[in-house]
PDB file of C-alpha atoms in Angstrom:
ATOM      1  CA  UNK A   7     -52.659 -21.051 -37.409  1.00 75.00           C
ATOM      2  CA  UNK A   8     -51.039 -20.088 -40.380  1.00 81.00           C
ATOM      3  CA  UNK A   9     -47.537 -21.209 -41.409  1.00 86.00           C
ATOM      4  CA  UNK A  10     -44.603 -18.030 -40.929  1.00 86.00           C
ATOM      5  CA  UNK A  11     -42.092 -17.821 -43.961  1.00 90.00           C
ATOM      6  CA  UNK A  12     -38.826 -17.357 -43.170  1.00 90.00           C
ATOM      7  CA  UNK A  13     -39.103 -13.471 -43.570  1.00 92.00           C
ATOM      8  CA  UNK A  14     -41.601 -13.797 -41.153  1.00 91.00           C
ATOM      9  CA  UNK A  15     -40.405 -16.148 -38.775  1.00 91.00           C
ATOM     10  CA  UNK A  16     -37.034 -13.516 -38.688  1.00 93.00           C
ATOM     11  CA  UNK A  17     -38.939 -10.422 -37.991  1.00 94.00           C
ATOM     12  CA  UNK A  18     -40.602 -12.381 -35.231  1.00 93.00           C
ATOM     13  CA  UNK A  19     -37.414 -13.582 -33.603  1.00 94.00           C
ATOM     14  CA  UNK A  20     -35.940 -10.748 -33.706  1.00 95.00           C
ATOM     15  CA  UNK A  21     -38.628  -9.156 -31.910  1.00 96.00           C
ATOM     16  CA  UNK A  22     -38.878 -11.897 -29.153  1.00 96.00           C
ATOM     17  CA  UNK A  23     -35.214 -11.698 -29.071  1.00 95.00           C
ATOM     18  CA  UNK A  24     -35.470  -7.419 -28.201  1.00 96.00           C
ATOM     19  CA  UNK A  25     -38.147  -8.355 -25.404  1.00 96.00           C
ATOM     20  CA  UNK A  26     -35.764 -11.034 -23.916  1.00 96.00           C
ATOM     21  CA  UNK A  27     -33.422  -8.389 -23.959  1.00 95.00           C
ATOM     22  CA  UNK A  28     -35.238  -5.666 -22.634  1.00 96.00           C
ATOM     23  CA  UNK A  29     -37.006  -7.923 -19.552  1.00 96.00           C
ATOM     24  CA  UNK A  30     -33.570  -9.008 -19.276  1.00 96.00           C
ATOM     25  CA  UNK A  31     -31.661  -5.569 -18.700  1.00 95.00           C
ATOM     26  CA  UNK A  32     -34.750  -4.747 -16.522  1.00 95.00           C
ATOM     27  CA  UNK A  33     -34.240  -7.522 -14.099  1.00 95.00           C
ATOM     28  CA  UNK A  34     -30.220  -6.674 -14.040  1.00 94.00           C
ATOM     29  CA  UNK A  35     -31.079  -3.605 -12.978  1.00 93.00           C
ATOM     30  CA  UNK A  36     -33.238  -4.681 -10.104  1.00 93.00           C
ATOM     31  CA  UNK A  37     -31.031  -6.680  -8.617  1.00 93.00           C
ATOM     32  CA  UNK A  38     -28.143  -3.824  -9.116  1.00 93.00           C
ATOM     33  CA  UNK A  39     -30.312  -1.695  -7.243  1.00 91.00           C
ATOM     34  CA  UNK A  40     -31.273  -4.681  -4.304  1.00 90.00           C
ATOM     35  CA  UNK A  41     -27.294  -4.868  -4.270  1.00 89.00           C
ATOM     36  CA  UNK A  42     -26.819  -1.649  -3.917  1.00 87.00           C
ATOM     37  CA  UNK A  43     -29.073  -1.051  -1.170  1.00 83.00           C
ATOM     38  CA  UNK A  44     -27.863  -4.133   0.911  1.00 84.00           C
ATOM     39  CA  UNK A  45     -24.368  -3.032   0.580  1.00 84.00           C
ATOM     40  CA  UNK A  46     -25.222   0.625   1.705  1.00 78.00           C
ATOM     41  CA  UNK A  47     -27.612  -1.255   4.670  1.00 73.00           C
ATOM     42  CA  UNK A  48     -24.458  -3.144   5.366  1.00 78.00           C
ATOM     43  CA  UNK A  49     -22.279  -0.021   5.416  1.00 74.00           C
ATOM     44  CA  UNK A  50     -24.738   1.768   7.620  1.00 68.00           C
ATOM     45  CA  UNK A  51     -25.276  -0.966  10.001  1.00 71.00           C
ATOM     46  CA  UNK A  52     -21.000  -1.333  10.625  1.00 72.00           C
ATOM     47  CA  UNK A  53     -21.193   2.628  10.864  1.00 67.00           C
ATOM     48  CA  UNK A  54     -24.006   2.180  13.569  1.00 67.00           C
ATOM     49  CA  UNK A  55     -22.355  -0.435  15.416  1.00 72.00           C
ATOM     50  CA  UNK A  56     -18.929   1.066  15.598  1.00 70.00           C
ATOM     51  CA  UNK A  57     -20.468   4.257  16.866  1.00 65.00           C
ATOM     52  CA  UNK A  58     -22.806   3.130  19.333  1.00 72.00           C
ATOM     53  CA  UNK A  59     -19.551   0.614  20.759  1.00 74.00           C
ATOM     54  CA  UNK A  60     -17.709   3.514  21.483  1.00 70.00           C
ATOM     55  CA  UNK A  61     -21.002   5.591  22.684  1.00 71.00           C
ATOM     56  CA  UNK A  62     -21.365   2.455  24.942  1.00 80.00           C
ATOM     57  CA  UNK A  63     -17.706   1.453  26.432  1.00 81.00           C
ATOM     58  CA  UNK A  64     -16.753   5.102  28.057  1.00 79.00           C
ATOM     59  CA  UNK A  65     -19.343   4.570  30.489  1.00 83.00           C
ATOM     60  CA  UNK A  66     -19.675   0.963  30.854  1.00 89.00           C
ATOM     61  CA  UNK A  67     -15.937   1.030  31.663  1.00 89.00           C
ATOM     62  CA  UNK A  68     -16.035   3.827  34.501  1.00 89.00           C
ATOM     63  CA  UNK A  69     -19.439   2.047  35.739  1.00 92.00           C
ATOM     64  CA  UNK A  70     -17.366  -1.566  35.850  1.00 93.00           C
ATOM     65  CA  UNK A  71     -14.016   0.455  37.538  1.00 92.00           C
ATOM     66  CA  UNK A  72     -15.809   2.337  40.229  1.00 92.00           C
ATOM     67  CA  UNK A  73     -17.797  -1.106  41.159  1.00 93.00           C
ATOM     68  CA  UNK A  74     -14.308  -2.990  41.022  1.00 93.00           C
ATOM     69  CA  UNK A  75     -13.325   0.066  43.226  1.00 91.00           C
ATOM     70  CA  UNK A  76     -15.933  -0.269  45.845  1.00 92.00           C
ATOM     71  CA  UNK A  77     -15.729  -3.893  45.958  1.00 92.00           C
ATOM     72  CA  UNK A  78     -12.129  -4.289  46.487  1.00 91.00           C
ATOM     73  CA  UNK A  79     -11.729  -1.052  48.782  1.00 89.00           C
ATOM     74  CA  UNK A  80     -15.592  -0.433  50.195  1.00 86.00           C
ATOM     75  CA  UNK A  81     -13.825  -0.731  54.110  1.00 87.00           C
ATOM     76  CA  UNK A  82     -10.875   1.458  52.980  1.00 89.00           C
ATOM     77  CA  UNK A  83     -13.297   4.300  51.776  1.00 90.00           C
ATOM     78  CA  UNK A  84     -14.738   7.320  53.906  1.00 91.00           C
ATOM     79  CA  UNK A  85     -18.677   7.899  53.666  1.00 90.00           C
ATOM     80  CA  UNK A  86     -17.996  11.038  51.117  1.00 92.00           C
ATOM     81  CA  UNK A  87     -15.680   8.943  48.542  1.00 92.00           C
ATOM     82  CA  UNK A  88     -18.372   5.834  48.669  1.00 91.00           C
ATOM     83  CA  UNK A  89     -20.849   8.406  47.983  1.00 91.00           C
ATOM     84  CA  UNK A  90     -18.957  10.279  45.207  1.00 91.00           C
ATOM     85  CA  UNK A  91     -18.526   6.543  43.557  1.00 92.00           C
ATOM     86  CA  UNK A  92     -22.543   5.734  44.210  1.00 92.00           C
ATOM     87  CA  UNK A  93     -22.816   9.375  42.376  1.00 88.00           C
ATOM     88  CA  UNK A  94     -20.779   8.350  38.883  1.00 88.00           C
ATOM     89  CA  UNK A  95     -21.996   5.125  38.302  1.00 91.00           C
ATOM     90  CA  UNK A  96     -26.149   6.743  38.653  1.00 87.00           C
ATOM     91  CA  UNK A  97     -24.984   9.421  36.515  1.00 81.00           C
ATOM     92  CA  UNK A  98     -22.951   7.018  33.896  1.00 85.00           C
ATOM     93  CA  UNK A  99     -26.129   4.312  33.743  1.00 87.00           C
ATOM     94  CA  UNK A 100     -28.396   7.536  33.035  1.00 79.00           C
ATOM     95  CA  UNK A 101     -26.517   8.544  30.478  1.00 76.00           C
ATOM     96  CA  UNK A 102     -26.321   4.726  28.367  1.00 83.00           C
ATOM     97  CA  UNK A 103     -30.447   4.910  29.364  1.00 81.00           C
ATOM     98  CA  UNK A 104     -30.051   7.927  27.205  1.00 74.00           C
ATOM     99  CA  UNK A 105     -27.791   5.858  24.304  1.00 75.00           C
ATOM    100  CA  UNK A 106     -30.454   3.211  24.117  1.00 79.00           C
ATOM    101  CA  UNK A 107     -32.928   5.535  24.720  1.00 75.00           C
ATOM    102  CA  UNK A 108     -31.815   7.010  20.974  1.00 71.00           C
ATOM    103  CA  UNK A 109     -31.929   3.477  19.401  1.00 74.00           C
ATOM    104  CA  UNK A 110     -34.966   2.708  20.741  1.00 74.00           C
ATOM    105  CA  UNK A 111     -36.754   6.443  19.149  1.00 73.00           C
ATOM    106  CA  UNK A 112     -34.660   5.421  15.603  1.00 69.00           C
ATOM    107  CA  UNK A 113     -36.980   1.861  15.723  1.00 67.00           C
ATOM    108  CA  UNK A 114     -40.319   3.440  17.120  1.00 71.00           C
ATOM    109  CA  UNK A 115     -40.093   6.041  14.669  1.00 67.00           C
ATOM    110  CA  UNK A 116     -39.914   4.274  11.683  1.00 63.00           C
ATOM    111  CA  UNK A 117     -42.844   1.757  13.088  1.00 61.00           C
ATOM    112  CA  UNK A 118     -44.236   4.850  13.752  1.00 67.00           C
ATOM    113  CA  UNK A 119     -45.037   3.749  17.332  1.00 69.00           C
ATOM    114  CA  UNK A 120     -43.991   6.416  19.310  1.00 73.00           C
ATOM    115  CA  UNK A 121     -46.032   6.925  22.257  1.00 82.00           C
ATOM    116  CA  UNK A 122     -46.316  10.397  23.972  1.00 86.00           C
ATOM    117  CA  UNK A 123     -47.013  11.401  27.441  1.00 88.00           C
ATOM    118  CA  UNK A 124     -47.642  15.094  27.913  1.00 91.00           C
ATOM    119  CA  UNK A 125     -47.404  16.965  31.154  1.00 91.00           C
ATOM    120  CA  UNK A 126     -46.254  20.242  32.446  1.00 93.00           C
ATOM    121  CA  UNK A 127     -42.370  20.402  32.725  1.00 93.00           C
ATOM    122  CA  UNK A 128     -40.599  23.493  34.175  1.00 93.00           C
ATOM    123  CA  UNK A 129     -37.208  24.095  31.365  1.00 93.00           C
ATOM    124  CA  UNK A 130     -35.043  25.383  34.050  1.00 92.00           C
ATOM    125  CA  UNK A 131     -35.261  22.472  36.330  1.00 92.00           C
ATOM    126  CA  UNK A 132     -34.947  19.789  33.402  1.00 93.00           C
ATOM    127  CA  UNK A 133     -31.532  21.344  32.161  1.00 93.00           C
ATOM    128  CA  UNK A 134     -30.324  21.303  35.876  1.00 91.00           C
ATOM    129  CA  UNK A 135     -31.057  17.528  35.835  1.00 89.00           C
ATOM    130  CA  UNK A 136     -28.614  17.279  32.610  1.00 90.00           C
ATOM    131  CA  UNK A 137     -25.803  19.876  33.507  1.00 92.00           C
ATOM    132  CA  UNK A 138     -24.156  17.660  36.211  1.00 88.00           C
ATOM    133  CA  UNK A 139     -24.020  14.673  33.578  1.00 84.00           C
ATOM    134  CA  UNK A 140     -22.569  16.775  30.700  1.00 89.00           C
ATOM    135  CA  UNK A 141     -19.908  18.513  33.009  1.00 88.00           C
ATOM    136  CA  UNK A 142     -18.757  15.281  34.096  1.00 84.00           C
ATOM    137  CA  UNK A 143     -18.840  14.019  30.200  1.00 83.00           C
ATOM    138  CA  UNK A 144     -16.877  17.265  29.466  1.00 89.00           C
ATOM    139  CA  UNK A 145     -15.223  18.881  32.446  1.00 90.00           C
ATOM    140  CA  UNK A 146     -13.098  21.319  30.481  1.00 93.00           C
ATOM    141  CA  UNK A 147     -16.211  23.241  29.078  1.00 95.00           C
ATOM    142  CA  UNK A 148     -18.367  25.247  30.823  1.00 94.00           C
ATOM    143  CA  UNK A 149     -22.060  25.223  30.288  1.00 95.00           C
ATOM    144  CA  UNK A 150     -23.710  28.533  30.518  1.00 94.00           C
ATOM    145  CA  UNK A 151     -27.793  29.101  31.910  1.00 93.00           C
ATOM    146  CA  UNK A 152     -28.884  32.076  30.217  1.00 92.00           C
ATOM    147  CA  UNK A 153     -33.241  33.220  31.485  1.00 88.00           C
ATOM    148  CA  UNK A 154     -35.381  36.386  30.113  1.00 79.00           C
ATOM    149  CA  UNK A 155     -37.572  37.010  32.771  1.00 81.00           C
ATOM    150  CA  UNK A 156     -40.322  34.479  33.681  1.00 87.00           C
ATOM    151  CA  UNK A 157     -40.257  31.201  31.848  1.00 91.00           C
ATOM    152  CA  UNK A 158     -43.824  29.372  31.971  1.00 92.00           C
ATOM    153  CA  UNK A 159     -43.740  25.819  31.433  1.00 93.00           C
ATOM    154  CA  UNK A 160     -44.214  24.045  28.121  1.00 94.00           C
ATOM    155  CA  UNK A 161     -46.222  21.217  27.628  1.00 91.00           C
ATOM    156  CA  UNK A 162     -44.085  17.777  26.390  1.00 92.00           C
ATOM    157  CA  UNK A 163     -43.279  14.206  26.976  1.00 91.00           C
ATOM    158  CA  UNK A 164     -40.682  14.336  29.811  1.00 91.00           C
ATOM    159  CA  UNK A 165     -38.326  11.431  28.944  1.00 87.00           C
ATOM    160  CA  UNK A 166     -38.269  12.776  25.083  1.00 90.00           C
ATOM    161  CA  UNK A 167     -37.829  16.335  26.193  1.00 94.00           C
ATOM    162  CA  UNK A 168     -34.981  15.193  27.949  1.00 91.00           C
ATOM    163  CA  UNK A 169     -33.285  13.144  25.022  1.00 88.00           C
ATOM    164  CA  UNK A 170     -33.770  16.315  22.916  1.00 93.00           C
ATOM    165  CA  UNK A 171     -31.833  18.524  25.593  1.00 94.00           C
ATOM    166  CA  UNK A 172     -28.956  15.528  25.688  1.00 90.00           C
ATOM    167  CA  UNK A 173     -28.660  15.129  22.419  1.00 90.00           C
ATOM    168  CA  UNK A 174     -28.280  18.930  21.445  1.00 94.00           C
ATOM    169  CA  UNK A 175     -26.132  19.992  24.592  1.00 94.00           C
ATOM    170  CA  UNK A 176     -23.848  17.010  23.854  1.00 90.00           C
ATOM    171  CA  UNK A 177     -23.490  17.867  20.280  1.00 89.00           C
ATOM    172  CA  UNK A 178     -22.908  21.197  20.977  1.00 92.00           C
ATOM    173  CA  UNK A 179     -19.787  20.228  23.096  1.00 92.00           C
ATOM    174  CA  UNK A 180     -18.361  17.333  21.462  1.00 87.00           C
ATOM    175  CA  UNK A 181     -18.179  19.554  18.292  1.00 87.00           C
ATOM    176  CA  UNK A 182     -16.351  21.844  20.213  1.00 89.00           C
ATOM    177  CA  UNK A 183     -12.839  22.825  21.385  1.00 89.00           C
ATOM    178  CA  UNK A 184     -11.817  21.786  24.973  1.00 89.00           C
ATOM    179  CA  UNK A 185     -12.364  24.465  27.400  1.00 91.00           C
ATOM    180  CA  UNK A 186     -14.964  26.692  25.046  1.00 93.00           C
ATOM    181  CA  UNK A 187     -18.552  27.521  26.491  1.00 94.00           C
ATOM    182  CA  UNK A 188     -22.047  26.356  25.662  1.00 95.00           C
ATOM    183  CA  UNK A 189     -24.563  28.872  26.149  1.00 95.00           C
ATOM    184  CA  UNK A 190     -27.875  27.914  26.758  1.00 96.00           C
ATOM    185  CA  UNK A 191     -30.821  30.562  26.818  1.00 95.00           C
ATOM    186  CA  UNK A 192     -34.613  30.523  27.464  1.00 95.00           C
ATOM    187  CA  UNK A 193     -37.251  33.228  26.966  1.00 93.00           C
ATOM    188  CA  UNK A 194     -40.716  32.900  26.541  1.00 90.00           C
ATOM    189  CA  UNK A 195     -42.806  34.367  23.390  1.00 83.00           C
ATOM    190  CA  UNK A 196     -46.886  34.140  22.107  1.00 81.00           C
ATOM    191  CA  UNK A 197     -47.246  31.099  23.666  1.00 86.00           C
ATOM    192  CA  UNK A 198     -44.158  29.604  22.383  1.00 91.00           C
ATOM    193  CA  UNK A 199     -41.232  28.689  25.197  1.00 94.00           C
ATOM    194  CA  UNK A 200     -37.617  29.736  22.879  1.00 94.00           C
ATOM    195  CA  UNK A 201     -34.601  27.715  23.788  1.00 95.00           C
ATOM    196  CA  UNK A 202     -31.299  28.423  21.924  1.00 95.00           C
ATOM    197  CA  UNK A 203     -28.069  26.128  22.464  1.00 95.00           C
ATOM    198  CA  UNK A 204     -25.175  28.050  21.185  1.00 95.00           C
ATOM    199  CA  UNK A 205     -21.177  26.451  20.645  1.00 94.00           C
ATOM    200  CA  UNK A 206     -18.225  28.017  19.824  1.00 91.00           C
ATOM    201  CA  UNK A 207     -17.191  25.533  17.057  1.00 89.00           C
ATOM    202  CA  UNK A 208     -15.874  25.322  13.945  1.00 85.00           C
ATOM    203  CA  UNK A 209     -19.569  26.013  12.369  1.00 87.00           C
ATOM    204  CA  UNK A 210     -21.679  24.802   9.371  1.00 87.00           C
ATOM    205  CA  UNK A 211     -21.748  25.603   5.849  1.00 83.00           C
ATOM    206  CA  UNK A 212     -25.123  26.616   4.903  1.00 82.00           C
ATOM    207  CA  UNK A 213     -25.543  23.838   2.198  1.00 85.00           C
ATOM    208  CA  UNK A 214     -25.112  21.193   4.852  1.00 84.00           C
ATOM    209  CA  UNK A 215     -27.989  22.591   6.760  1.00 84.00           C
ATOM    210  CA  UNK A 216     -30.763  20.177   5.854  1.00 80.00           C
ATOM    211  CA  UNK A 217     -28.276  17.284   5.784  1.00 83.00           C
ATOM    212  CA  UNK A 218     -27.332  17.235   8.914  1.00 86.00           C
ATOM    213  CA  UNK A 219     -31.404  16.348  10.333  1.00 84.00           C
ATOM    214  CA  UNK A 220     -31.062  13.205   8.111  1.00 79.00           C
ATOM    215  CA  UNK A 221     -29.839   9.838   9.758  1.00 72.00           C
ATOM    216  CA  UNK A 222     -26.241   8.470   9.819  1.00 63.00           C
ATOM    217  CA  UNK A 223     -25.422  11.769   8.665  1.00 67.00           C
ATOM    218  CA  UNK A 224     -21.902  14.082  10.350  1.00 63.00           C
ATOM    219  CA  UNK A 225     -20.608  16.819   8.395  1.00 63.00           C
ATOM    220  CA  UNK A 226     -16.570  16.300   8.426  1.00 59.00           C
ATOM    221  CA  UNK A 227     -14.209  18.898   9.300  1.00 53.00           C
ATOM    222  CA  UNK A 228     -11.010  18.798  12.248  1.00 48.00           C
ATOM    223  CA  UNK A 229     -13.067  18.225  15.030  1.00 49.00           C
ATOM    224  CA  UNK A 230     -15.998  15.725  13.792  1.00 48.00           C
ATOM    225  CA  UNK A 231     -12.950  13.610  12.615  1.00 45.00           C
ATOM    226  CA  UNK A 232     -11.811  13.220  16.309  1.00 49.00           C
ATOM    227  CA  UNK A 233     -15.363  13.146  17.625  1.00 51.00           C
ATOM    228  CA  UNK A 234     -17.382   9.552  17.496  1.00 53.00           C
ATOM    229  CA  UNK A 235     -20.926   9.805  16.693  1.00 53.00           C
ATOM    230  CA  UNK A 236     -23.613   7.645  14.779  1.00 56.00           C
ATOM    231  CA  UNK A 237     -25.242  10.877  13.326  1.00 65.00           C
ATOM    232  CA  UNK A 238     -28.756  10.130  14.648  1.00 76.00           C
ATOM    233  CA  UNK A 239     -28.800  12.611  17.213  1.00 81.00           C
ATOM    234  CA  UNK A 240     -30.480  15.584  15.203  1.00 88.00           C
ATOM    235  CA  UNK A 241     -32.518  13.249  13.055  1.00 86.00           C
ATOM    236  CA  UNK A 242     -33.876  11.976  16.488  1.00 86.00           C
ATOM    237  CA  UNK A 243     -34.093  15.392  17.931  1.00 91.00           C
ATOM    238  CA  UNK A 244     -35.810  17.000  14.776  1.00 92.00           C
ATOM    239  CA  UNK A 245     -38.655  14.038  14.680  1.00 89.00           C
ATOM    240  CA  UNK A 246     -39.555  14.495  18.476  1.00 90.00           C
ATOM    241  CA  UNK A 247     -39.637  18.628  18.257  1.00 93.00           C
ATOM    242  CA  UNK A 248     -41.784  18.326  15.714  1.00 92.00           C
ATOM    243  CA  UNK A 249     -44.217  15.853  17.082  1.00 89.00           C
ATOM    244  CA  UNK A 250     -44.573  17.423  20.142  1.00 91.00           C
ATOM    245  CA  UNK A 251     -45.547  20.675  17.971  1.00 91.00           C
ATOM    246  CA  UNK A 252     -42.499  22.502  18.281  1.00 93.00           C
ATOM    247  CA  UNK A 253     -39.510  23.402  15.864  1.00 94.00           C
ATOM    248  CA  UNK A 254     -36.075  23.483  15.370  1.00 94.00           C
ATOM    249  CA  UNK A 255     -33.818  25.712  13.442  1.00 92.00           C
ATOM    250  CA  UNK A 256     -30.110  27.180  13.261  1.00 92.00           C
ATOM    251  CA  UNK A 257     -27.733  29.596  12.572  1.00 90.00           C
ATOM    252  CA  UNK A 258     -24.296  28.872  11.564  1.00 88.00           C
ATOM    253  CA  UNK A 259     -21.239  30.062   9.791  1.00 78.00           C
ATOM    254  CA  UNK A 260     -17.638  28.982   9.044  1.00 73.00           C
ATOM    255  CA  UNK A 261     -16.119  32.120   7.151  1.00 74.00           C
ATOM    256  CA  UNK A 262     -15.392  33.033   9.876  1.00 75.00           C
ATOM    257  CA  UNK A 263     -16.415  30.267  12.164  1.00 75.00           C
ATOM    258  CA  UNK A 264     -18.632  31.788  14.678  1.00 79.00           C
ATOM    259  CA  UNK A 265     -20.069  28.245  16.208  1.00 89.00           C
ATOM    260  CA  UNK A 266     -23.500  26.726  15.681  1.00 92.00           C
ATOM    261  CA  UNK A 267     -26.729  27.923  17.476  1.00 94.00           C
ATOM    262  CA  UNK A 268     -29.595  25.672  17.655  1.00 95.00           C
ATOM    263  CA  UNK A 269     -32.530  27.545  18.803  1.00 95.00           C
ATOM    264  CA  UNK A 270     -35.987  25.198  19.714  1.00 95.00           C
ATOM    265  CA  UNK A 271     -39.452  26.307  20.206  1.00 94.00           C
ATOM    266  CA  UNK A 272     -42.162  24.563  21.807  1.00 94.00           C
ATOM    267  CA  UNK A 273     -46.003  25.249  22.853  1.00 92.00           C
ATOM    268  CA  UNK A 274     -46.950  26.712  26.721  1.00 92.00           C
ATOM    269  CA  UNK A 275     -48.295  24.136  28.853  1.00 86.00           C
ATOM    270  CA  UNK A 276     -51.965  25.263  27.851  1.00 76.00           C
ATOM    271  CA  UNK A 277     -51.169  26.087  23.798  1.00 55.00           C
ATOM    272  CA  UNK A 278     -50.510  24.277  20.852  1.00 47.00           C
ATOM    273  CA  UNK A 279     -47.842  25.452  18.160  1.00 39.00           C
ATOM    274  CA  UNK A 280     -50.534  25.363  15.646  1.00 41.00           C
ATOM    275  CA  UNK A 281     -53.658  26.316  16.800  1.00 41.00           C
ATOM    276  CA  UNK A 282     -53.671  27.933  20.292  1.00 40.00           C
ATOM    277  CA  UNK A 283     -56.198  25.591  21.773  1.00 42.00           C
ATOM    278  CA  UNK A 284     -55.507  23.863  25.141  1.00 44.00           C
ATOM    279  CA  UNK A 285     -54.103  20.535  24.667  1.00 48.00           C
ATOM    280  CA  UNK A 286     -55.549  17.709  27.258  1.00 51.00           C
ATOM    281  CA  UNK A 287     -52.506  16.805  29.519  1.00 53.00           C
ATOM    282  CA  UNK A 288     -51.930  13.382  31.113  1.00 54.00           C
ATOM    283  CA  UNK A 289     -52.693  12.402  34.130  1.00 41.00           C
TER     284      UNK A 289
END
C-alpha cells in the first residue's frame, strides 16, 4: 500500500520485465516443439502413404487385369487358364488382406486393443499356406523349408502368426538380390518352437539393430533404395512375438555381407515362454 520510489519501481520492472521474458521464451519453445512434431507427423504420414500406394497398386492392378481378362475373354479360355486366373486374383486379395491387415495392428496397437485368439497351429502347414503367395511375389528366388525332427505345435493367434511369417519372409526377399535363396528352418527346444528366416543380402550393421524394430524405420543401402517399404513390418512383427510370449532376435553382418537371419521363438501349444504353465486355448 505503500508508494515505490523510482529505485524501487526500476528494480521491480525490471524483474516483471525478466518473467515476461522468461514465460515468453517458454511458450516459443512450446510451440517450436508442437511445430516440430506436426511437421515430422506430416513427414511420416506422406512417407506412409507413398509406401502403402505402391504396397497397394501391384496387386490391385494384376487383380483389375486378370478380371478385365476373364471378362473380355471368359468363352475364349480353357477350364485350366480360367482357373489359373481364379488362382492370382485369391492369392493377390490375400495378400492386400495382409497390407491392411498391417495398418490395422499399427492402430490397435497403439489403442492397445489388440485382441488375441489362441489355438493350436501346426508351423509347417502355415508356411505352406504363404510359400505359393511369396513365389508368385518373387519368382526368381527360391524359398527353402528347412525341419529338425518332429515339430510340435505352438500355441498363437492364427491370423497374427501369419502376418508375422509375411512380413519376415517378404522382408527377407525384397532385401535381397534376384534369384538368391531364403532359408527357412524349424526345430523344436524346452518347450520353445525355434524358427529362423535367413537371406542372402547385403546385411546389417550392428548399430542399426534396435532401429530397425522401431516404426517408419529402413536402414538405406543399394537394395533398400530400390525396394518400397513403410518400415512397419518389424515394428509390427516385434509387438505381436512378444505378446504372444515369444521373441525375436538376429544375426547380421556386412563386412563381409553374409545376409540377415531372423530367428523367432514361441511357446508349445501347452507352455508359456515365461512360466511353463498351460495356457487356456480358445475354443
Amino acid at each position: 500500500k505503500e508508494t515505490l520510489d523510482s529505485y524501487e519501481y526500476s528494480i521491480l520492472l525490471s524483474v516483471i520485465n525478466e518473467c515476461a521474458l522468461a514465460m515468453e521464451n517458454v511458450q516459443n519453445a512450446i510451440e517450436k516443439e508442437k511445430n516440430a512434431v506436426l511437421a515430422k507427423n506430416e513427414q511420416l504420414r506422406g512417407d506412409l502413404l507413398r509406401a502403402i500406394s505402391h504396397d497397394l497398386r501391384t496387386p490391385l492392378c494384376s487383380i483389375s487385369g486378370n478380371a478385365d481378362m476373364l471378362l473380355s475373354n471368359s468363352d475364349r479360355l480353357d477350364e485350366a487358364t480360367r482357373y489359373q486366373i481364379y488362382t492370382d486374383i485369391h492369392e493377390d486379395s490375400e495378400w492386400l488382406i495382409g497390407v491392411v491387415e498391417n495398418l490395422l495392428s499399427i492402430s490397435k496397437m497403439q489403442a492397445q486393443k489388440e485382441n488375441f485368439i489362441y489355438k493350436s497351429i501346426q508351423i509347417k502347414d502355415q508356411i505352406a499356406q504363404i510359400l505359393p503367395i511369396l513365389q508368385k511375389q518373387y519368382p526368381s528366388h527360391k524359398f527353402l523349408l528347412k525341419t529338425s525332427g518332429f515339430i510340435p505345435p505352438i500355441l498363437a493367434d492364427e491370423n497374427k502368426f501369419q502376418q508375422i511369417l509375411i512380413n519376415l519372409l517378404d522382408n527377407a526377399a525384397k532385401y535381397s538380390s534376384p534369384g538368391s535363396n531364403v532359408k527357412i528352418q524349424i526345430t523344436d527346444c524346452d518347450n520353445m518352437v525355434s524358427i529362423k528366416i535367413k537371406d542372402e543380402g547385403s546385411g546389417i550393421a550392428e548399430k542399426d539393430f534396435d532401429k530397425i524394430f522401431e516404426k517408419f524405420v529402413r536402414i538405406e543401402n543399394h537394395l533398400t533404395q530400390k525396394a518400397e517399404g513403410s518400415g512397419l513390418g518389424l515394428y509390427i512383427v516385434k509387438n505381436l512375438i512378444e505378446k504372444m510370449g515369444g521373441k525375436i532376435s538376429l544375426i547380421s553382418s556386412q563386412t563381409p555381407p553374409t545376409g540377415t537371419e531372423f530367428t523367432i521363438t514361441l511357446p508349445v501349444a501347452n507352455y508359456t515362454a515365461q512360466s511353463g504353465k498351460k495356457l487356456k486355448e480358445n475354443r
